[in-house]
């Protein structure tokens, strides 16, 4: 489903190019959950951002199903994110001006893929029924991350990309959130690629890929 | 960015405030000169009880009795068709404290007092008359003034001669207008014991007629300056608020490292004061340039509205510089108060919460809403119970303050309603996010609201005035040709020539003289008995058979402003002091006399000349077929050696009047534009500061599939939408301001009430300008968003911010 081939990316820091990814190869199958681990600065988040089309690669190729993401322009990548990808970040990145209910349905509705039954199930499974009228600022970290996962899964994505989704949560809350996420991913049948520093969490997923100095080791 | 915004705000605030103060100071210095020159309002005087002048022998009696008095004779002469004020003085006895200008030194004294004598005149007047020093201008009666000598301290329009010369040229031998009283420590005999009841003591006044008349104009200017200052401080407050918010983590770190709150605040205040000093200096230089730019317009306005003469060169006193710096520093500290208090009470362990700050701002909105209701209630009370110019301005200020306070509440309500009604998710987010942004934008939007409302209000008032004035001119300038002969014999010769050659349909002789009634300067205008006036003179109210009553000589028409000043209506009587005693007139009509700083009474020309036999009879209005007027004007000029200033056709006079009118309000237009410009800058700076803190709010939308281009369009639309709502609210507010100006302020300040007109095309144009300003202000942040590298946006998700 997801194929990453010979992917390279560098950034300019103080006018000196710094190579972050140096030819990464990776594949994630439908329904498969993969943990992406590595030390700080190994390029995990960069890889995730390139797959999500948030940034452009220097070279290499990323395909999702039959779509070559690296060949898409900015509007094309935006459409891909809207219709086929779910993104979850460590900082939750909810829309502060919208209520929980609106945040949950936002992406699905702009993608034209709002499924009320699936929406209700997500609300129910994520335990958000009493929080729908609240705003993100009024939620705890765990609650915000549950909303972020719900928003990402509401479109029934082909692939869920999660960047340290439990980095801001305590262990118990992290376990609870991950349990829910895995459950819902399995229920929706999408793939999961998750960046994490936690070996314990990585061990709960189907497979683990380790990045080191910009390469899969 | 915050530094640039802070500097822009402080410079704008200081520049506009200081510029306006410089203009006010310049004008007030001129009034002081006018008031202190040879016994103006600043000097105690003795005046005749029965008429405008009294015999010189009374001066001798009073002086011998030990009163340190000096005689002064005042009158007017015509030079080249221009009427100038003549002051005859006795420089030997002139009290020291009343001779503030001009000084006549020992050498000058001899030249002034001995043949061929001298006429002191301001350089501006010399230029205006097209004459040079040593010239001897001709005046009526075949007389000549002594050689002219320029005196820079003198007021324009005044000629100063020895009193003996003045008695000759004014044809008032042995007469004196008033006696100036010097200060003395000696005990003085009572006035009654010296001259009986023939003289009356007039105590010095701290405020001259001119100051009283122009108070409202300067109040108006000050209001504009204050508005711009407040708008500038809005920018400063917004910049400092966001700068502090962004610096809070750094401040916490410093506190955690052991820096005391007192030291930290001391450093912050020092930093702010340093910036304010630099900005204040730059602002003062800009203020000087603004004042220099506006001075010609202000001078024209004061001349047109009040007849005040303001020199065209800007002179500034040291206190202006000190006040400018003080206002910059004071304004910066006032705008930073909340942020400084916050920094002083900074909890060490709390984390920075920019969103919580915005939410707290929204809580503030509720208080603002209540405060605005209270201010509106005050405006209603002041409008209901107040009956003064100050009350009028209080109503205006309260309306504008109340509206500014209510704006964020109204915007919040509109956007909340929009969010509820919206069915599409992006539309819903559009309204919700715009509402969230309100706390950061509200000050700038308030500034925009105030600037637009003032523009609408003043624009509507000026346009209404222009429309009324144009119609009024049509009635007032009924004759096709206006002529002012060099002297009475020439006027008689011209009238005879016109009659003999049957050049005109009618000759309307006119005359005018100046008196003081109730402490106000008043013109007495003579009307010929002719259908021209009956048919066209712009009467506001009248009694039956007005013109027949006027012809009888015991009735008068009164100008609207004089009737208001003296609280006289139709049927009341007014007493006019004349050389031959009091002249009682019944008021039979009230007429509009826009733009005249003096009060005016209209009487029959014959009656005027009977009571004021010395009045020049040089003015003639000629009725002629309009198409023949230009040729006749040329013929009269050629035949009688008159120039364009002495004889002109109706179209020329109208064009000149309209030119003066437009010039009079040029300063208003310039200040309007400045205020709107500052409001535009306030919006720009707010959007720029917000654009940085908004990245985390926009990034999630980018992450879930909304392109930057679409985000940019939405951001632009959002700014335009709140600006449009603000502008739409500013329109009725501006009309309310115009109504207040027309019905309350103008009536109290000038004495005339204008009809209230609404100019839809003007409102639409202003709406367009507001939207353009908002678009321009939004453009820079939008372009920055569009050109932002993906890596910048991704940083939001990479926890690297």
Coordinates of N, CA, C and O in Angstrom, one line a residue, chain B residues 118-239:
Chain B
X118 N 5.4 107.9 10.2 CA 5.5 106.6 9.7 C 4.2 105.8 9.9 O 3.4 106.1 10.8
X119 N 4.0 104.8 9.0 CA 2.9 103.9 9.2 C 3.5 102.5 9.4 O 4.2 102.0 8.5
X120 N 3.3 102.0 10.6 CA 3.9 100.6 10.8 C 2.9 99.6 10.3 O 1.7 99.7 10.5
X121 N 3.5 98.6 9.7 CA 2.6 97.6 9.0 C 3.3 96.2 9.0 O 4.6 96.1 9.0
X122 N 2.5 95.1 9.1 CA 3.2 93.8 9.1 C 3.7 93.5 7.7 O 3.1 93.9 6.7
X123 N 4.8 92.7 7.6 CA 5.4 92.4 6.3 C 4.3 91.7 5.4 O 4.3 91.9 4.2
X124 N 3.5 90.8 6.1 CA 2.5 90.1 5.3 C 1.5 91.0 4.6 O 1.1 90.9 3.4
X125 N 1.1 92.1 5.3 CA 0.2 93.1 4.8 C 0.8 93.9 3.6 O 0.2 94.1 2.6
X126 N 2.1 94.2 3.8 CA 2.8 94.9 2.8 C 2.8 94.1 1.5 O 2.5 94.6 0.4
X127 N 3.1 92.8 1.6 CA 3.1 92.0 0.5 C 1.7 91.9 -0.2 O 1.6 91.9 -1.4
X128 N 0.8 91.7 0.7 CA -0.6 91.6 0.3 C -1.1 92.8 -0.5 O -1.9 92.6 -1.5
X129 N -0.7 93.9 -0.1 CA -1.1 95.2 -0.8 C -0.2 95.5 -2.0 O -0.6 96.4 -2.8
X130 N 0.8 94.7 -2.2 CA 1.7 94.9 -3.4 C 2.5 96.2 -3.2 O 2.8 96.8 -4.2
X131 N 2.8 96.6 -2.0 CA 3.5 97.8 -1.7 C 4.9 97.5 -1.1 O 5.1 96.4 -0.7
X132 N 5.7 98.6 -1.1 CA 7.0 98.4 -0.5 C 7.2 99.4 0.6 O 6.4 100.4 0.8
X133 N 8.2 99.2 1.4 CA 8.5 100.2 2.5 C 8.8 101.6 1.9 O 9.3 101.6 0.7
X134 N 8.4 102.6 2.6 CA 8.5 104.0 2.1 C 7.4 104.4 1.2 O 7.3 105.6 0.9
X135 N 6.6 103.5 0.7 CA 5.5 103.9 -0.2 C 4.5 104.6 0.7 O 4.4 104.4 1.9
X136 N 3.7 105.5 0.0 CA 2.7 106.2 0.7 C 1.3 105.9 0.1 O 1.0 106.5 -0.9
X137 N 0.6 105.0 0.6 CA -0.7 104.6 -0.1 C -1.7 105.6 0.0 O -1.9 106.4 1.0
X138 N -2.5 105.7 -1.1 CA -3.7 106.6 -1.1 C -4.8 106.0 -0.4 O -5.1 104.8 -0.4
X139 N -5.6 106.9 0.3 CA -6.8 106.4 0.9 C -7.9 107.4 0.6 O -7.7 108.4 -0.2
X140 N -9.1 107.1 1.0 CA -10.3 107.9 0.7 C -10.1 109.4 1.0 O -9.4 109.7 2.0
X141 N -10.8 110.3 0.3 CA -10.7 111.7 0.6 C -9.5 112.4 0.1 O -9.1 113.5 0.5
X142 N -8.8 111.7 -0.9 CA -7.6 112.3 -1.5 C -6.4 112.4 -0.5 O -5.4 113.1 -0.7
X143 N -6.5 111.6 0.6 CA -5.4 111.6 1.6 C -4.4 110.5 1.3 O -4.7 109.6 0.6
X144 N -3.2 110.7 2.0 CA -2.2 109.7 1.9 C -1.8 109.3 3.3 O -1.7 110.2 4.2
X145 N -1.4 108.0 3.4 CA -0.9 107.6 4.7 C 0.6 108.0 4.8 O 1.3 108.1 3.7
X146 N 1.2 108.1 6.0 CA 2.7 108.4 6.0 C 3.4 107.2 5.4 O 2.8 106.1 5.3
X147 N 4.7 107.3 5.2 CA 5.4 106.2 4.5 C 5.4 104.9 5.4 O 5.4 105.0 6.6
X148 N 5.3 103.8 4.7 CA 5.1 102.5 5.3 C 6.4 102.0 5.8 O 7.5 102.2 5.2
X149 N 6.4 101.4 7.0 CA 7.6 100.7 7.5 C 7.2 99.3 8.1 O 6.2 99.2 8.9
X150 N 7.9 98.3 7.7 CA 7.5 96.9 8.1 C 7.9 96.7 9.5 O 9.0 97.1 9.9
X151 N 7.0 96.1 10.3 CA 7.3 95.7 11.7 C 6.9 94.2 11.8 O 5.7 93.9 11.8
X152 N 7.8 93.3 12.0 CA 7.5 91.9 11.9 C 6.5 91.5 13.1 O 5.8 90.5 13.0
X153 N 6.6 92.2 14.2 CA 5.7 91.8 15.4 C 4.3 92.1 15.2 O 3.4 91.7 15.9
X154 N 4.0 93.0 14.2 CA 2.6 93.4 14.0 C 1.7 92.4 13.4 O 2.2 91.5 12.6
X155 N 0.5 92.4 13.7 CA -0.5 91.5 13.1 C -0.8 91.9 11.7 O -0.8 93.1 11.4
X156 N -1.0 91.0 10.8 CA -1.4 91.3 9.5 C -2.8 92.1 9.5 O -3.6 91.8 10.4
X157 N -2.9 93.0 8.6 CA -4.2 93.7 8.4 C -4.3 94.9 9.3 O -5.4 95.6 9.4
X158 N -3.2 95.3 10.1 CA -3.3 96.4 11.0 C -2.3 97.5 10.5 O -1.1 97.2 10.2
X159 N -2.7 98.8 10.6 CA -1.8 99.9 10.3 C -1.7 100.7 11.5 O -2.7 101.1 12.1
X160 N -0.5 101.0 12.0 CA -0.3 101.7 13.2 C 0.3 103.1 12.9 O 1.4 103.1 12.2
X161 N -0.3 104.2 13.3 CA 0.2 105.5 13.0 C 0.1 106.3 14.3 O -0.6 105.9 15.3
X162 N 0.7 107.5 14.3 CA 0.5 108.4 15.5 C -0.9 108.8 15.5 O -1.6 108.9 14.5
X163 N -1.4 109.0 16.7 CA -2.9 109.3 16.9 C -3.3 110.6 16.2 O -4.4 110.6 15.7
X164 N -2.4 111.5 16.1 CA -2.7 112.7 15.3 C -3.0 112.4 13.9 O -4.0 113.0 13.3
X165 N -2.2 111.6 13.3 CA -2.4 111.2 11.9 C -3.7 110.4 11.8 O -4.5 110.6 10.8
X166 N -3.9 109.5 12.7 CA -5.2 108.7 12.7 C -6.4 109.6 12.7 O -7.4 109.3 12.0
X167 N -6.4 110.6 13.5 CA -7.5 111.6 13.6 C -7.8 112.2 12.2 O -8.9 112.4 11.8
X168 N -6.7 112.5 11.5 CA -6.8 113.1 10.2 C -7.4 112.1 9.2 O -8.4 112.3 8.5
X169 N -6.7 110.9 9.1 CA -7.1 110.0 8.0 C -8.5 109.4 8.3 O -9.2 109.0 7.4
X170 N -8.9 109.3 9.6 CA -10.2 108.7 9.9 C -11.2 109.8 10.0 O -12.4 109.5 10.3
X171 N -10.8 111.1 9.8 CA -11.7 112.2 9.8 C -12.4 112.3 11.2 O -13.6 112.4 11.3
X172 N -11.6 112.1 12.2 CA -12.2 112.2 13.6 C -11.3 113.2 14.4 O -10.7 112.7 15.4
X173 N -11.3 114.4 14.0 CA -10.4 115.3 14.8 C -10.8 115.4 16.2 O -12.0 115.5 16.6
X174 N -9.8 115.3 17.1 CA -10.0 115.5 18.6 C -10.8 114.3 19.2 O -11.3 114.5 20.3
X175 N -10.9 113.2 18.5 CA -11.7 112.1 19.0 C -10.7 110.9 19.4 O -9.7 110.7 18.8
X176 N -11.2 110.1 20.4 CA -10.4 109.0 20.9 C -11.4 107.8 21.0 O -12.6 108.0 21.4
X177 N -10.9 106.6 20.6 CA -11.8 105.4 20.7 C -11.8 104.9 22.2 O -12.8 104.5 22.7
X178 N -10.6 104.8 22.7 CA -10.5 104.3 24.1 C -9.2 104.8 24.7 O -8.2 105.2 24.0
X179 N -9.1 104.6 26.0 CA -7.9 104.9 26.8 C -7.3 103.7 27.4 O -8.0 102.9 28.0
X180 N -6.0 103.4 27.1 CA -5.4 102.2 27.6 C -4.9 102.5 29.0 O -4.3 103.6 29.2
X181 N -5.1 101.7 30.0 CA -4.7 102.0 31.3 C -3.5 101.2 31.7 O -3.4 99.9 31.6
X182 N -2.4 101.9 32.1 CA -1.2 101.2 32.6 C -1.3 100.9 34.0 O -2.3 101.3 34.7
X183 N -0.3 100.1 34.5 CA -0.4 99.7 35.9 C 0.3 100.7 36.8 O 1.4 101.3 36.3
X184 N -0.2 101.0 37.9 CA 0.5 102.0 38.8 C 0.2 101.6 40.3 O -0.8 101.0 40.6
X185 N 1.2 101.9 41.1 CA 1.0 101.6 42.5 C 0.3 102.7 43.3 O -0.1 102.6 44.4
X186 N 0.3 103.9 42.6 CA -0.3 105.0 43.2 C -1.9 104.9 43.3 O -2.5 104.2 42.4
X187 N -2.4 105.5 44.3 CA -3.9 105.4 44.5 C -4.5 106.4 43.4 O -4.0 107.5 43.2
X188 N -5.5 105.9 42.7 CA -6.1 106.7 41.7 C -7.4 107.3 42.2 O -8.2 106.7 43.0
X189 N -7.7 108.5 41.7 CA -9.0 109.1 42.0 C -10.1 108.3 41.3 O -9.8 107.7 40.3
X190 N -11.3 108.4 41.9 CA -12.4 107.6 41.2 C -12.7 108.2 39.9 O -12.7 109.5 39.7
X191 N -13.1 107.4 39.0 CA -13.4 107.8 37.6 C -14.6 108.8 37.6 O -14.5 109.8 36.8
X192 N -15.6 108.5 38.4 CA -16.8 109.4 38.4 C -16.4 110.8 38.8 O -17.0 111.8 38.2
X193 N -15.5 110.9 39.7 CA -15.1 112.3 40.2 C -14.4 113.1 39.1 O -14.3 114.3 39.2
X194 N -13.8 112.3 38.1 CA -13.1 113.0 37.1 C -13.9 113.4 35.9 O -14.0 114.5 35.4
X195 N -14.6 112.3 35.4 CA -15.4 112.5 34.1 C -16.9 112.2 34.2 O -17.6 112.1 33.2
X196 N -17.3 112.1 35.5 CA -18.7 111.7 35.6 C -19.0 110.3 35.1 O -18.2 109.4 35.3
X197 N -20.1 110.2 34.3 CA -20.5 108.9 33.8 C -20.1 108.8 32.3 O -20.7 108.0 31.6
X198 N -19.2 109.6 31.8 CA -19.0 109.7 30.4 C -18.0 108.5 29.9 O -18.0 108.2 28.7
X199 N -17.3 108.0 30.9 CA -16.4 106.9 30.5 C -16.7 105.6 31.3 O -17.2 105.7 32.4
X200 N -16.4 104.5 30.7 CA -16.7 103.2 31.4 C -15.4 102.4 31.4 O -14.7 102.3 30.4
X201 N -15.2 101.7 32.6 CA -13.9 100.9 32.7 C -14.2 99.5 32.2 O -15.2 98.9 32.5
X202 N -13.4 99.0 31.3 CA -13.5 97.6 30.8 C -12.3 96.9 31.3 O -11.1 97.2 31.0
X203 N -12.5 95.9 32.1 CA -11.4 95.1 32.8 C -10.8 94.3 31.7 O -11.4 93.8 30.8
X204 N -9.5 94.0 31.9 CA -8.8 93.1 30.9 C -9.4 91.7 31.0 O -9.9 91.2 32.0
X205 N -9.5 91.1 29.8 CA -10.0 89.7 29.7 C -8.9 88.7 29.4 O -8.0 89.0 28.7
X206 N -9.0 87.6 30.1 CA -8.0 86.6 29.8 C -8.2 85.9 28.4 O -7.3 85.3 27.9
X207 N -9.4 86.1 27.9 CA -9.7 85.5 26.6 C -10.2 86.5 25.6 O -11.2 87.3 26.0
X208 N -9.6 86.6 24.5 CA -10.0 87.6 23.5 C -11.2 87.1 22.7 O -11.6 85.9 22.8
X209 N -11.9 88.0 22.0 CA -13.0 87.6 21.1 C -12.6 86.4 20.2 O -13.3 85.5 20.0
X210 N -11.4 86.6 19.6 CA -10.9 85.6 18.7 C -10.7 84.3 19.3 O -11.0 83.2 18.8
X211 N -10.2 84.3 20.5 CA -10.0 83.0 21.2 C -11.3 82.4 21.5 O -11.4 81.2 21.4
X212 N -12.3 83.2 21.9 CA -13.6 82.7 22.2 C -14.2 82.1 20.9 O -14.8 81.0 20.9
X213 N -14.1 82.8 19.8 CA -14.7 82.4 18.5 C -14.0 81.1 18.0 O -14.6 80.2 17.5
X214 N -12.7 81.0 18.2 CA -11.9 79.9 17.6 C -11.8 78.7 18.5 O -11.2 77.7 18.1
X215 N -12.3 78.8 19.8 CA -12.2 77.7 20.7 C -12.6 76.4 20.1 O -12.0 75.4 20.2
X216 N -13.8 76.4 19.4 CA -14.4 75.2 18.9 C -13.5 74.6 17.8 O -13.3 73.4 17.7
X217 N -12.9 75.5 17.0 CA -12.0 75.0 15.9 C -10.8 74.3 16.5 O -10.5 73.2 16.1
X218 N -10.3 74.9 17.5 CA -9.1 74.3 18.1 C -9.4 73.0 18.9 O -8.7 72.0 19.0
X219 N -10.6 73.0 19.5 CA -11.1 71.8 20.1 C -11.3 70.7 19.1 O -10.9 69.6 19.4
X220 N -11.8 71.1 18.0 CA -12.0 70.2 16.9 C -10.6 69.6 16.4 O -10.5 68.3 16.3
X221 N -9.6 70.4 16.3 CA -8.3 70.0 15.9 C -7.7 69.1 17.0 O -7.2 68.0 16.7
X222 N -7.9 69.5 18.3 CA -7.4 68.7 19.4 C -8.1 67.3 19.4 O -7.4 66.3 19.6
X223 N -9.4 67.3 19.1 CA -10.1 66.0 19.1 C -9.5 65.1 18.0 O -9.3 63.9 18.2
X224 N -9.2 65.7 16.8 CA -8.6 64.9 15.8 C -7.2 64.4 16.2 O -6.9 63.2 16.1
X225 N -6.4 65.3 16.9 CA -5.1 64.9 17.4 C -5.2 63.8 18.4 O -4.5 62.8 18.4
X226 N -6.2 63.9 19.3 CA -6.4 63.0 20.4 C -6.8 61.6 19.8 O -6.3 60.6 20.2
X227 N -7.7 61.7 18.8 CA -8.2 60.5 18.2 C -7.0 59.7 17.5 O -6.8 58.5 17.7
X228 N -6.2 60.5 16.8 CA -5.0 59.8 16.2 C -4.0 59.3 17.3 O -3.5 58.2 17.1
X229 N -3.9 60.1 18.4 CA -3.0 59.6 19.4 C -3.5 58.3 20.0 O -2.8 57.4 20.2
X230 N -4.8 58.3 20.3 CA -5.4 57.1 20.9 C -5.3 55.9 19.9 O -4.9 54.8 20.3
X231 N -5.5 56.1 18.6 CA -5.3 55.1 17.6 C -3.9 54.6 17.6 O -3.6 53.4 17.6
X232 N -2.9 55.5 17.7 CA -1.5 55.1 17.8 C -1.3 54.3 19.0 O -0.5 53.3 18.9
X233 N -1.8 54.7 20.1 CA -1.6 53.9 21.4 C -2.3 52.5 21.3 O -1.8 51.6 21.9
X234 N -3.4 52.4 20.5 CA -3.9 51.1 20.2 C -2.9 50.2 19.6 O -2.7 49.0 20.0
X235 N -2.1 50.7 18.6 CA -1.1 50.0 18.0 C 0.0 49.6 19.0 O 0.4 48.4 19.1
X236 N 0.3 50.5 19.8 CA 1.4 50.3 20.8 C 0.9 49.2 21.8 O 1.7 48.3 22.1
X237 N -0.3 49.3 22.3 CA -0.8 48.4 23.2 C -0.8 47.0 22.6 O -0.4 46.0 23.3
X238 N -1.3 46.9 21.4 CA -1.3 45.6 20.7 C 0.1 45.0 20.6 O 0.3 43.8 20.8
X239 N 1.0 45.8 20.2 CA 2.4 45.4 20.0 C 3.0 44.9 21.3 O 3.6 43.8 21.4

